[in-house]
mmCIF file of C-alpha atoms in Angstrom:
data_model
loop_
_atom_site.group_PDB
_atom_site.id
_atom_site.type_symbol
_atom_site.label_atom_id
_atom_site.label_comp_id
_atom_site.label_asym_id
_atom_site.label_seq_id
_atom_site.Cartn_x
_atom_site.Cartn_y
_atom_site.Cartn_z
ATOM 1 C CA UNK A 285 -12.055 -0.072 -11.904
ATOM 2 C CA UNK A 286 -8.471 -1.413 -11.057
ATOM 3 C CA UNK A 287 -6.265 1.038 -12.802
ATOM 4 C CA UNK A 288 -3.247 -1.038 -12.459
ATOM 5 C CA UNK A 289 -3.508 -5.129 -12.714
ATOM 6 C CA UNK A 290 -1.365 -7.305 -11.310
ATOM 7 C CA UNK A 291 -0.772 -10.828 -12.146
ATOM 8 C CA UNK A 292 -0.337 -14.095 -10.717
ATOM 9 C CA UNK A 293 -2.286 -14.111 -8.037
ATOM 10 C CA UNK A 294 -0.064 -16.130 -5.897
ATOM 11 C CA UNK A 295 3.343 -17.905 -7.379
ATOM 12 C CA UNK A 296 5.053 -21.070 -6.210
ATOM 13 C CA UNK A 297 8.827 -21.088 -6.921
ATOM 14 C CA UNK A 298 11.261 -23.152 -5.545
ATOM 15 C CA UNK A 299 14.662 -21.535 -4.070
ATOM 16 C CA UNK A 300 17.107 -20.655 -6.828
ATOM 17 C CA UNK A 301 14.699 -19.734 -9.089
ATOM 18 C CA UNK A 302 13.670 -16.696 -10.897
ATOM 19 C CA UNK A 303 10.378 -14.602 -9.837
ATOM 20 C CA UNK A 304 8.352 -13.128 -12.108
ATOM 21 C CA UNK A 305 5.559 -11.128 -11.555
ATOM 22 C CA UNK A 306 4.059 -8.389 -13.449
ATOM 23 C CA UNK A 307 1.706 -5.500 -13.971
ATOM 24 C CA UNK A 308 -0.240 -3.423 -16.751
ATOM 25 C CA UNK A 309 -1.789 -0.024 -16.400
ATOM 26 C CA UNK A 310 -3.672 1.856 -18.173
ATOM 27 C CA UNK A 311 -3.126 5.797 -17.086
ATOM 28 C CA UNK A 312 -0.351 7.128 -18.970
ATOM 29 C CA UNK A 313 -0.158 10.099 -16.883
ATOM 30 C CA UNK A 314 1.828 7.538 -14.104
ATOM 31 C CA UNK A 315 5.054 8.766 -13.482
ATOM 32 C CA UNK A 316 6.483 6.682 -10.354
ATOM 33 C CA UNK A 317 5.775 2.665 -9.968
ATOM 34 C CA UNK A 318 7.266 1.187 -6.874
ATOM 35 C CA UNK A 319 6.689 -1.997 -5.271
ATOM 36 C CA UNK A 320 6.019 -2.882 -1.869
ATOM 37 C CA UNK A 321 6.606 -6.196 0.137
ATOM 38 C CA UNK A 322 4.281 -7.110 2.935
ATOM 39 C CA UNK A 323 5.247 -10.427 5.578
ATOM 40 C CA UNK A 324 2.606 -11.734 6.924
ATOM 41 C CA UNK A 325 1.397 -9.642 10.472
ATOM 42 C CA UNK A 326 3.375 -6.690 8.628
ATOM 43 C CA UNK A 327 2.086 -3.763 6.807
ATOM 44 C CA UNK A 328 3.610 -3.127 3.134
ATOM 45 C CA UNK A 329 7.371 -1.764 2.923
ATOM 46 C CA UNK A 330 9.447 0.128 -0.265
ATOM 47 C CA UNK A 331 11.116 -3.091 -1.991
ATOM 48 C CA UNK A 332 11.675 -0.283 -4.871
ATOM 49 C CA UNK A 333 10.868 2.308 -7.783
ATOM 50 C CA UNK A 334 11.105 2.892 -11.392
ATOM 51 C CA UNK A 335 10.059 5.862 -13.324
ATOM 52 C CA UNK A 336 9.414 5.497 -16.811
ATOM 53 C CA UNK A 337 12.058 6.467 -18.441
ATOM 54 C CA UNK A 338 14.443 4.137 -17.536
ATOM 55 C CA UNK A 339 13.567 0.697 -18.722
ATOM 56 C CA UNK A 340 15.398 -0.991 -16.250
ATOM 57 C CA UNK A 341 16.164 -0.936 -12.418
ATOM 58 C CA UNK A 342 18.333 -3.144 -10.038
ATOM 59 C CA UNK A 343 18.891 -3.745 -6.924
ATOM 60 C CA UNK A 344 20.409 -6.478 -5.781
ATOM 61 C CA UNK A 345 18.900 -9.885 -6.352
ATOM 62 C CA UNK A 346 15.250 -7.209 -6.985
ATOM 63 C CA UNK A 347 15.458 -5.901 -10.847
ATOM 64 C CA UNK A 348 12.467 -4.274 -12.249
ATOM 65 C CA UNK A 349 11.581 -3.855 -15.638
ATOM 66 C CA UNK A 350 10.177 -1.635 -17.550
ATOM 67 C CA UNK A 351 7.625 -1.258 -20.939
ATOM 68 C CA UNK A 352 6.813 1.965 -21.572
ATOM 69 C CA UNK A 353 4.844 1.445 -24.671
ATOM 70 C CA UNK A 354 2.879 -1.796 -23.479
ATOM 71 C CA UNK A 355 2.360 -0.315 -20.299
ATOM 72 C CA UNK A 356 3.627 -2.939 -18.606
ATOM 73 C CA UNK A 357 5.982 -3.258 -15.837
ATOM 74 C CA UNK A 358 7.449 -6.314 -14.027
ATOM 75 C CA UNK A 359 9.490 -7.475 -10.686
ATOM 76 C CA UNK A 360 12.652 -10.371 -11.253
ATOM 77 C CA UNK A 361 13.490 -11.503 -8.243
ATOM 78 C CA UNK A 362 16.670 -14.105 -9.194
ATOM 79 C CA UNK A 363 17.440 -16.362 -7.015
ATOM 80 C CA UNK A 364 14.834 -16.853 -5.100
ATOM 81 C CA UNK A 365 14.919 -17.561 -0.993
ATOM 82 C CA UNK A 366 12.498 -18.638 1.374
ATOM 83 C CA UNK A 367 12.993 -15.357 3.188
ATOM 84 C CA UNK A 368 11.881 -13.574 -0.243
ATOM 85 C CA UNK A 369 7.980 -15.167 0.852
ATOM 86 C CA UNK A 370 5.783 -12.849 0.956
ATOM 87 C CA UNK A 371 2.992 -10.753 -0.713
ATOM 88 C CA UNK A 372 4.586 -8.332 -3.370
ATOM 89 C CA UNK A 373 2.420 -4.939 -4.191
ATOM 90 C CA UNK A 374 2.996 -2.588 -7.649
ATOM 91 C CA UNK A 375 1.664 0.310 -7.588
ATOM 92 C CA UNK A 376 1.790 3.475 -9.670
ATOM 93 C CA UNK A 377 1.630 6.959 -9.174
ATOM 94 C CA UNK A 378 1.214 10.197 -11.150
ATOM 95 C CA UNK A 379 4.190 11.802 -9.818
ATOM 96 C CA UNK A 380 7.419 11.044 -9.453
ATOM 97 C CA UNK A 381 8.095 9.953 -6.081
ATOM 98 C CA UNK A 382 4.139 10.656 -4.814
ATOM 99 C CA UNK A 383 3.084 9.050 -2.201
ATOM 100 C CA UNK A 384 -1.393 9.296 -3.174
ATOM 101 C CA UNK A 385 -0.219 5.243 -5.006
ATOM 102 C CA UNK A 386 -2.925 3.194 -7.036
ATOM 103 C CA UNK A 387 -2.243 -0.180 -5.837
ATOM 104 C CA UNK A 388 -2.309 -4.046 -7.544
ATOM 105 C CA UNK A 389 -4.150 -7.028 -6.578
ATOM 106 C CA UNK A 390 -1.152 -8.599 -5.214
ATOM 107 C CA UNK A 391 0.980 -11.498 -5.293
ATOM 108 C CA UNK A 392 1.808 -13.466 -2.509
ATOM 109 C CA UNK A 393 4.734 -15.541 -3.228
ATOM 110 C CA UNK A 394 5.713 -18.694 -1.888
ATOM 111 C CA UNK A 395 9.277 -19.636 -2.145
ATOM 112 C CA UNK A 396 9.934 -23.496 -1.246
ATOM 113 C CA UNK A 397 12.899 -25.069 0.551
ATOM 114 C CA UNK B 181 8.776 0.606 19.740
ATOM 115 C CA UNK B 182 6.857 0.402 16.139
ATOM 116 C CA UNK B 183 7.481 4.588 13.710
ATOM 117 C CA UNK B 184 3.754 4.056 13.016
ATOM 118 C CA UNK B 185 0.916 2.091 16.004
ATOM 119 C CA UNK B 186 -1.299 0.980 14.932
ATOM 120 C CA UNK B 187 -5.168 0.481 17.826
ATOM 121 C CA UNK B 188 -6.644 -1.962 17.846
ATOM 122 C CA UNK B 189 -4.968 -4.503 15.908
ATOM 123 C CA UNK B 190 -7.644 -7.384 16.247
ATOM 124 C CA UNK B 191 -11.895 -5.807 16.705
ATOM 125 C CA UNK B 192 -15.037 -8.596 16.122
ATOM 126 C CA UNK B 193 -17.964 -6.206 16.060
ATOM 127 C CA UNK B 194 -22.056 -6.184 15.574
ATOM 128 C CA UNK B 195 -23.150 -4.624 12.350
ATOM 129 C CA UNK B 196 -24.388 -0.636 13.162
ATOM 130 C CA UNK B 197 -22.106 0.040 15.969
ATOM 131 C CA UNK B 198 -19.978 2.992 15.821
ATOM 132 C CA UNK B 199 -16.266 1.814 15.388
ATOM 133 C CA UNK B 200 -12.872 4.083 15.759
ATOM 134 C CA UNK B 201 -9.441 2.840 14.679
ATOM 135 C CA UNK B 202 -6.553 4.878 15.978
ATOM 136 C CA UNK B 203 -3.170 5.320 14.553
ATOM 137 C CA UNK B 204 -0.459 7.576 15.465
ATOM 138 C CA UNK B 205 3.182 8.771 14.559
ATOM 139 C CA UNK B 206 6.818 9.353 15.644
ATOM 140 C CA UNK B 207 8.441 9.398 12.237
ATOM 141 C CA UNK B 208 7.480 13.389 12.319
ATOM 142 C CA UNK B 209 5.827 13.157 9.246
ATOM 143 C CA UNK B 210 2.886 15.277 7.412
ATOM 144 C CA UNK B 211 0.832 13.370 5.481
ATOM 145 C CA UNK B 212 -0.879 10.246 6.966
ATOM 146 C CA UNK B 213 -3.465 7.672 5.331
ATOM 147 C CA UNK B 214 -6.510 4.615 5.834
ATOM 148 C CA UNK B 215 -6.255 2.056 3.066
ATOM 149 C CA UNK B 216 -8.167 -0.939 3.325
ATOM 150 C CA UNK B 217 -6.732 -4.408 1.970
ATOM 151 C CA UNK B 218 -8.993 -7.154 0.950
ATOM 152 C CA UNK B 219 -7.546 -10.124 -1.016
ATOM 153 C CA UNK B 220 -7.582 -10.108 -4.953
ATOM 154 C CA UNK B 221 -8.448 -6.408 -4.523
ATOM 155 C CA UNK B 222 -4.895 -4.751 -3.322
ATOM 156 C CA UNK B 223 -4.922 -1.214 -0.822
ATOM 157 C CA UNK B 224 -7.335 0.922 -1.639
ATOM 158 C CA UNK B 225 -7.185 4.607 -0.223
ATOM 159 C CA UNK B 226 -10.158 5.550 1.960
ATOM 160 C CA UNK B 227 -9.169 8.951 2.964
ATOM 161 C CA UNK B 228 -5.381 10.703 3.587
ATOM 162 C CA UNK B 229 -4.749 14.576 4.796
ATOM 163 C CA UNK B 230 -1.814 16.191 3.883
ATOM 164 C CA UNK B 231 -1.048 17.960 7.135
ATOM 165 C CA UNK B 232 -3.170 19.127 10.011
ATOM 166 C CA UNK B 233 -5.933 21.202 8.149
ATOM 167 C CA UNK B 234 -6.625 18.991 5.548
ATOM 168 C CA UNK B 235 -8.620 15.691 4.946
ATOM 169 C CA UNK B 236 -8.754 14.419 1.695
ATOM 170 C CA UNK B 237 -11.054 11.675 0.064
ATOM 171 C CA UNK B 238 -9.593 8.580 -1.395
ATOM 172 C CA UNK B 239 -11.310 5.953 -3.691
ATOM 173 C CA UNK B 240 -13.896 3.798 -1.553
ATOM 174 C CA UNK B 241 -14.558 7.036 1.166
ATOM 175 C CA UNK B 242 -18.568 6.216 1.168
ATOM 176 C CA UNK B 243 -19.098 5.094 4.824
ATOM 177 C CA UNK B 244 -15.962 5.869 6.289
ATOM 178 C CA UNK B 245 -14.614 9.230 8.333
ATOM 179 C CA UNK B 246 -11.504 10.099 9.601
ATOM 180 C CA UNK B 247 -10.241 12.492 12.031
ATOM 181 C CA UNK B 248 -6.618 14.525 12.625
ATOM 182 C CA UNK B 249 -6.698 15.504 15.807
ATOM 183 C CA UNK B 250 -2.332 16.515 16.134
ATOM 184 C CA UNK B 251 0.591 16.068 12.978
ATOM 185 C CA UNK B 252 0.850 12.298 14.953
ATOM 186 C CA UNK B 253 -2.664 11.222 15.073
ATOM 187 C CA UNK B 254 -5.062 10.201 12.490
ATOM 188 C CA UNK B 255 -8.267 8.771 13.066
ATOM 189 C CA UNK B 256 -11.091 6.203 11.223
ATOM 190 C CA UNK B 257 -14.274 5.492 11.998
ATOM 191 C CA UNK B 258 -17.434 4.123 11.039
ATOM 192 C CA UNK B 259 -20.195 5.404 12.121
ATOM 193 C CA UNK B 260 -22.404 1.851 11.354
ATOM 194 C CA UNK B 261 -20.566 -0.754 10.546
ATOM 195 C CA UNK B 262 -21.758 -3.084 7.938
ATOM 196 C CA UNK B 263 -20.292 -6.602 7.206
ATOM 197 C CA UNK B 264 -18.687 -5.487 3.847
ATOM 198 C CA UNK B 265 -16.359 -3.614 5.778
ATOM 199 C CA UNK B 266 -14.657 -6.560 6.978
ATOM 200 C CA UNK B 267 -11.507 -6.289 6.234
ATOM 201 C CA UNK B 268 -7.595 -5.359 7.372
ATOM 202 C CA UNK B 269 -6.591 -1.279 7.608
ATOM 203 C CA UNK B 270 -3.782 0.081 7.380
ATOM 204 C CA UNK B 271 -2.673 3.315 9.106
ATOM 205 C CA UNK B 272 0.465 5.178 6.346
ATOM 206 C CA UNK B 273 2.798 7.762 6.912
ATOM 207 C CA UNK B 274 5.303 9.814 4.453
ATOM 208 C CA UNK B 275 6.574 12.747 4.754
ATOM 209 C CA UNK B 276 6.285 15.910 1.724
ATOM 210 C CA UNK B 277 8.107 15.272 -1.281
ATOM 211 C CA UNK B 278 10.834 17.820 -2.148
ATOM 212 C CA UNK B 279 14.089 17.039 -4.094
ATOM 213 C CA UNK B 280 15.400 15.122 -1.290
ATOM 214 C CA UNK B 281 12.540 13.226 -0.038
ATOM 215 C CA UNK B 282 10.352 10.771 -1.833
ATOM 216 C CA UNK B 283 7.047 10.121 -0.576
ATOM 217 C CA UNK B 284 7.458 6.197 0.467
ATOM 218 C CA UNK B 285 4.646 5.368 2.380
ATOM 219 C CA UNK B 286 5.381 3.945 6.165
ATOM 220 C CA UNK B 287 2.893 1.264 7.305
ATOM 221 C CA UNK B 288 2.013 0.887 10.428
ATOM 222 C CA UNK B 289 1.616 -3.406 11.166
ATOM 223 C CA UNK B 290 -2.830 -3.209 10.471
ATOM 224 C CA UNK B 291 -6.032 -3.273 12.248
ATOM 225 C CA UNK B 292 -7.874 -6.021 11.508
ATOM 226 C CA UNK B 293 -11.399 -5.688 11.749
ATOM 227 C CA UNK B 294 -14.427 -8.222 11.815
ATOM 228 C CA UNK B 295 -17.733 -6.858 11.266
ATOM 229 C CA UNK B 296 -20.584 -9.674 11.681
#
């Protein structure tokens, strides 16, 4: 049973476009929602994170939008670049900053030049 | 050198064989984890350890065992490997959760296991 559902499974975007990846969760007790980025042949690495009392968090070209009532959150990558091509995982934890994460299924993003 | 090192990076084995995946870290973190990655299923937690004397099952521990030999070393064993254990395995570490540190996970580069 997947407690965090992620879509789409794969995404192709042109350079300069906006990439949007969506996640939905079931457990309203989740208190921490990070996104991890994984390049081919590497392990995932923390990209950005948000807590449920904030509706949006922005770091450079990466923005998390959070909708607590809908139990959904999304990652937006503005001005997408070929170097952003990677697999992205959303995740959730019961504790703010907690390390016991439930991950989504992953989205493979390809940004064409 | 990588902060979280996994060995072997690739392994092909046969059904019924015992296999051990090893992880060592130089980050000085107390907490260590083993995850499994399968296409379309994301990352799933197998076991985790918050210190040397603490071992906990994750979501999918059946068929696996672990050993925390030291703060820096955490190994994953498959006592009798089966084909559906073919996957990419990741070790990760994190610091203690306190007012300064979050539980950010630091992953190794993965061990690809194929069970024939």
